Amino acid sequence: MEEINMTNESNLYKVLKVKMKDFEIKKEKVLDDTDNEIIDGKTNKPKTKKITTNIIKITTKDIEYENNNKEKKIFQFTSINNKNIRQYHTLVKEDDVIRIIRVLNLDGNNSLDNNYIFIKDIITASVKIDTYKNKTKEFITLSYQQVDKNGIIKVDDKGNELIKNVKYKRLMASSGSIRNKKVTFIREDLWSKANDILLGGLPSDIKHSQMSKFNAYYALPSTDSTPVTSPKIVVVDDYKKDITETFDVVRPKKDANGNKIKDEYTCKSETWTETIKPFDGAGICDISIAKIWAKELGLYKEEIIEEDGKKITKISGYIPSYFQFRCIPGIKGDVYVMDIKKYSIKYKRRNITDKGVKQALIKDVFGNNVEILDSKGNLLKNVILTRSQFKFTNEWKELYGSEGFNKWQEEFEKEIHGYKRTFNIAKYGLDFKDIKHEVLLSYQPLQTLHFSKNQIRNICYPTIKRIKKISTNVDEFLKYRGLIQEFEEEQNKKQDNILVPQYYKALQKNKDLWNDKYIQSKVKEDIKGFKERSYKGAIIADGNYQVLIPDLVGLIQYAFDEEVTGCLKANQIYSKYWLLKKQKKVDIIRFPHIAMEHRVANVVQPEFNEGENWLEYIDEGIVTSIYDSIALALNSADFDGDKIMTISTNKIIKQVTQEMANTITFVDDEKNNAAENKKVPKINDMNKIIETDCMGMSNDIGTVVNKISQLWSIIPEDEEENKKIQDMIKIMSVIGSLTIDFVKTGIKSPIPPSILKFIKEKKILKPDFMKWKYSKIAKDERAINRNKRLLNQKEVELFGKTKCTVNKISWYMQGKLKSIEIRFDDSNKEEFNYSNFITNKDFNKRAKGYVKTLETMIELKNEEDKIGYLQNKNSDDFTDSEDNSEQYTIFYEYAKNRLMEIVANKNYKLNKEKMLDYLIYIVTNEDEFKKYNNKNLIWNTWGKELTRRLNDKKLIIRELDEQKIIKKSEEIKVKVNKKKKTKEKVYINIFNPEAAEGDQKEIEIFDTEIEVIKTIDEDKNRRLVLTMLILDKFCKAYGKEFNIANNKKSIKMYNIYHLSEINHKSIETHLKELKNNGMIEFKEKENGKVLECKVNINEVGKPVKIIKDVNNIKKLFKLIS
C-alpha cells in the first residue's frame, strides 16, 4: 500500500461513537421447558419476546476509482439507522490509547477524513445500563451492509447479502467516562496486544481489592497527553501525620443494640485526631528536567545570540510551576518544580559526621537506599514521586519485593508489540502573567453564607457595573467573555479550552465589527447568557483559580528522612500572586462546594536561610500547610492537580470568618472489617468489571447537590431546627464526597431516607434561582400554569420562594439588570458592510464557479439546518452538549472541504481570494442567507480567511491538489430546495415526519367543518380552531391521543402557534376563547404537565381537501377567511 503523507495539525482524531439504544432489536420465540413453542390462544401464533442484540447495523457505499489501471474500492460510512454519519462521529485529543492503536495498526488508522485522522479500531459507546450489564456485556458488533451507489443492497454470486461484521471488545472506562456513561471498545483482534501494553508488565490475572480503582488506573492512558523525556525517578512512601482539631464527625447511625441502621448517619462536633496524607498525589521534579519538558512542550526556549560582540543566552517563554503526568500502568499526579540538586548538596553539608560526609540517600518505598548525587555532585534522580502516585506499588512489591521498581522500569523501557511506552504530560502550570485577576463565583459557595441586603448590594455591584459596560463597550465585552470562558471550564471540569469563535477573534482585531448585525446578534446571545448566569449566583469577585500545592519543603524533608517541619504554620498559605497584591487574607473555595467549606487563610512569605528560596519556581499555585485540615475541609482535596479558587472580596471574607464551620470527617469503624471479608476479584474478571462500571454509572452527584441546595434554602423556625438542618447538610456533604469518589472506591452511599422524608414532609422545593439552572423544569412550570389558567385553576410553584441567600441575590440581580439595554448605536459609524471587502465587485454571477459555489452553500445550509433540527428534536433526551458541539465542528470541517474542492477544480478557474469574494457576496446578497442574516457558514468555514481580509491582509495561498481534497470529503447527496427551508417546517414526532411519502397518513377536511369555523368572528380564532381540528384528525389517523406537552409523545405548544400563525404571547388568550365557546375542551393529566384536547366539530358533509403534511395547514386559511 502506497504511503500517504498526512498532517494532523489540530492534534485531534475522529472516532465513531455509538449509542446502545441503537442496537438491533430481534424477536425470539418463547419456549417452555420441553422446548415447545408457547402458543397464544387468541391468535394461534407463537409468542415472542423482544431481545436486544449487541449489533449495530451500518450501511456502507462503495466508491470506485481507477488507480494504476487497477480498480480499488473504499468503503465509507454513510448512515447508521438511516441517520447522517456525522452525528456518530466524535473528536478526541491524542492520548496513549490513540498512540497504541496507531502502532498496532497504522494502515487502518491513518486515513484522513475532513482534516482529521480517522481511528477506526476503537469506538466509544454511550451506555444504557441495563443493556450493557445484562445483554451486550463486553462485545459490540458493527454489521456493515454494503449497497451500491444507487442504494441497492449488494449480493454475492449465490445471492447472499454482502455483510461484513466487525467485533469490538470493552477496553476501558475512565472515571470521567463512567460519570458520563461512556465506555471505550477496541477491535477484538487488537484487544490482547493493547492489554499487554496497558498492563505495563503486570500479570493479567492478578487480584485487586477495589475493581473500581483498578478500572480508573487502567484507563489513565486515555487522558490527553504529550510524550516527553522520561525522568529518573525515585518513589518514596506516603507521609502520614496526625492533626487534632474540633471536627464535625459523621458516623453510621446505630440502634440500641449497636447494629448499623441502613443508610443513616449521625453528626457530632468533637475533638478528634485525624490522620492525613499531607502530600497525597504530589511529587517533586528538579528544575533541570522541568526545563527540558518546558522546551519539549514549546513553552520555553534558550538561544545563543551575539550582542555587542558577545555571545549571550536569550531566554523566552516560561517554565511551569508544575506538570501533571501520566505513565503506564497507573502512575499519575503532579510534580512541582524545585531545585532537588541544590537541596541535596545542602543536605550533605548539614550532615557532616565524625565518619565523614553523609551521602545524599533517599529510602524508596521498596526498601532500597537510592543515591541522589554521584561522587561529582551530578544529579542521579531528578523526580521524587510518592506512593500515592505509583498506584500499583503493592502489586510490584508482592511480585518482586525490593526489585519492584527496577522490574517496573525494565518493563516500561521494553518495546512490546512494536510500542515503546512513554512518560506523558497531561497539563502544566500557567505563565504567571496569564493568571486571571477576576473570577466568577457560583451559587454553591454563596448559598452557605448569610448576607444582609447591604452586603448583597456590595458583592453584586461589580457584576452589575461590568454588565453595563459590556452592553456598550466592545473591549469590556471581550474581557468579560474570557472570564466566562474560564468559569465554564472550571465548573464543568473540562480538560480542553472552550474554543473562541472566529468572529470574536476578528472582533478583537477589527472593532468596527461591533456594528455588524450578525456579530451583534451573537453578542446579544452572550450578554443574555451573562445575565442569566448572574441570576444563579455567577457574580464577579477579585481572585482566580490556581493549583493546590502541599508544603514542598516538608515533602523534600520527608524524602531525605529529615524532621518534617515544612515552611508554613497552620492556616498559612504561600502565593506569589497574592503576595505581590499585598493581600493578607484570602477565602479558599473548591468545587463542588457542598457544606460550609470556605477556609480563610493568611498569606505569608516563608522564612528561609540566606541564599535559599525553596519555592522560587512556584509562580502559579496555592501552597498549603501540613499543620491544618484545609485540604480535608475542601471536600477531601488532594495535590494531583486540583484547582482551587481564592478570592479577596473583603465582605465575603468577613462573613466567612464569622460563619466558618468545623472540618467534616467520616468515621466508619467497621468499614475495614468489611473490606477484609470481601472476596478480592481478578482484574480480568470481565463480569465484575462491567458490574463495577454499571454501579458507577448509577451514581448521581447532581441529585445529592440539589438536595443540599434545598436544605440550604430552608429558613429555620428556631435554633433546634437550624442545628438539625445543619447536621443534615454535613451528612449530605459526606454522601456527596462518597458519591464523587464511588467510581474509584466502589462504596455506594444513597441519600439517607430520613433526609428524603424531611424534605418531602416539609414540601421543600428547589430554590427559585434554580429555574435558571434547570430550564426544562422552569418550562414545565410555565406549561403547567398555562394549563391551569386555561382550566381556571390555581397556579402551582415548582421552585421555592424562600428568602435564602442565592434567591435574594437572584431577585436583586434580575431587578437591577432588567433595565440595562444593549446599545450598539454610534452616530459616527455606519452599519458594518461586508460588501466593502469584496475585492472584485463586478464578477460574473453566471460563471460556473459562482453558480457551483452558490449551489453548494445552499446545500450546506440545508444540512446545517438539519443538524439543528435533529438536535432540537432530541432535546428531551438531554443530548450531550459536547457531542452537539463536536457534531457542528465535524460538519464545518466537511463544509470547508466541499468549498475547497471547488477552488481546487481547475475547470472553475478560482483561487481563494475569488472564492472569498463569492462567499461574502452570497451571505450578504443571496436571499437564502440575507433573509435570516445568517453568516454562520462563512465564519465557521472560512473564518480565518475572512478575518485576514477584514484586516487588509492577503490570504495565504498554497498549491492545491484537487484529488487529495476530493478524497477528504464524503460523497453526499442533499437536494437543494430554495423555496422551503428545513427550519421553516414544523416537525411533530408522533406524525412520523421522516416517513416515505407512501407511508404518510392523510386526513380529510369536510365542507360542513369549514362552514362551522367560518361562523367564528375573529380571524385568529378561525385559524387556531382549524389548526386544532387538523391536528386532532392527524392524531386519530396515527392512533395517538391529542395531547399538548413538552415531550416527544405530544404536540408542543410552539407547534400550534407556529402552524396557526399566532403570536406566542397571545396564544393562551385565543385558546381560552375557543374553550369558552365550546369549540375545544381541555383536561389535564400527569400533574398538569399534559393537556388533553378535544375538538367539538362534527365530521359530516363532503370532503373538500385532503392533506398529508401538517405544514400545509396554512394553505387552507383562505377557505375560512
PDB file of C-alpha atoms in Angstrom, residues 26 138 234 244 399 415 448 578 607 652 688 721 768 867 891 893:
ATOM      1  CA  LYS A  26     -34.838  -9.048  17.396  1.00  0.00           C
ATOM      2  CA  GLU A 138     -18.155  -6.796  26.707  1.00  0.00           C
ATOM      3  CA  VAL A 234      12.653   7.530  42.926  1.00  0.00           C
ATOM      4  CA  THR A 244      -6.085  17.261  66.304  1.00  0.00           C
ATOM      5  CA  LEU A 399       5.555  -9.885  42.957  1.00  0.00           C
ATOM      6  CA  GLU A 415       9.323  -2.405  23.442  1.00  0.00           C
ATOM      7  CA  THR A 448     -23.630  28.573  52.553  1.00  0.00           C
ATOM      8  CA  TRP A 578      -1.365  37.311  46.448  1.00  0.00           C
ATOM      9  CA  GLU A 607      11.424  32.469  56.025  1.00  0.00           C
ATOM     10  CA  ILE A 652     -17.170  37.688  51.787  1.00  0.00           C
ATOM     11  CA  LYS A 688     -17.007  -7.888  37.649  1.00  0.00           C
ATOM     12  CA  GLU A 721     -34.374  23.121  63.610  1.00  0.00           C
ATOM     13  CA  ASP A 768     -36.274  29.792  42.891  1.00  0.00           C
ATOM     14  CA  ILE A 867     -28.396  19.264  12.322  1.00  0.00           C
ATOM     15  CA  PHE A 891     -19.778  19.424   9.867  1.00  0.00           C
ATOM     16  CA  GLU A 893     -14.706  20.905   8.560  1.00  0.00           C
TER      17      GLU A 893
END
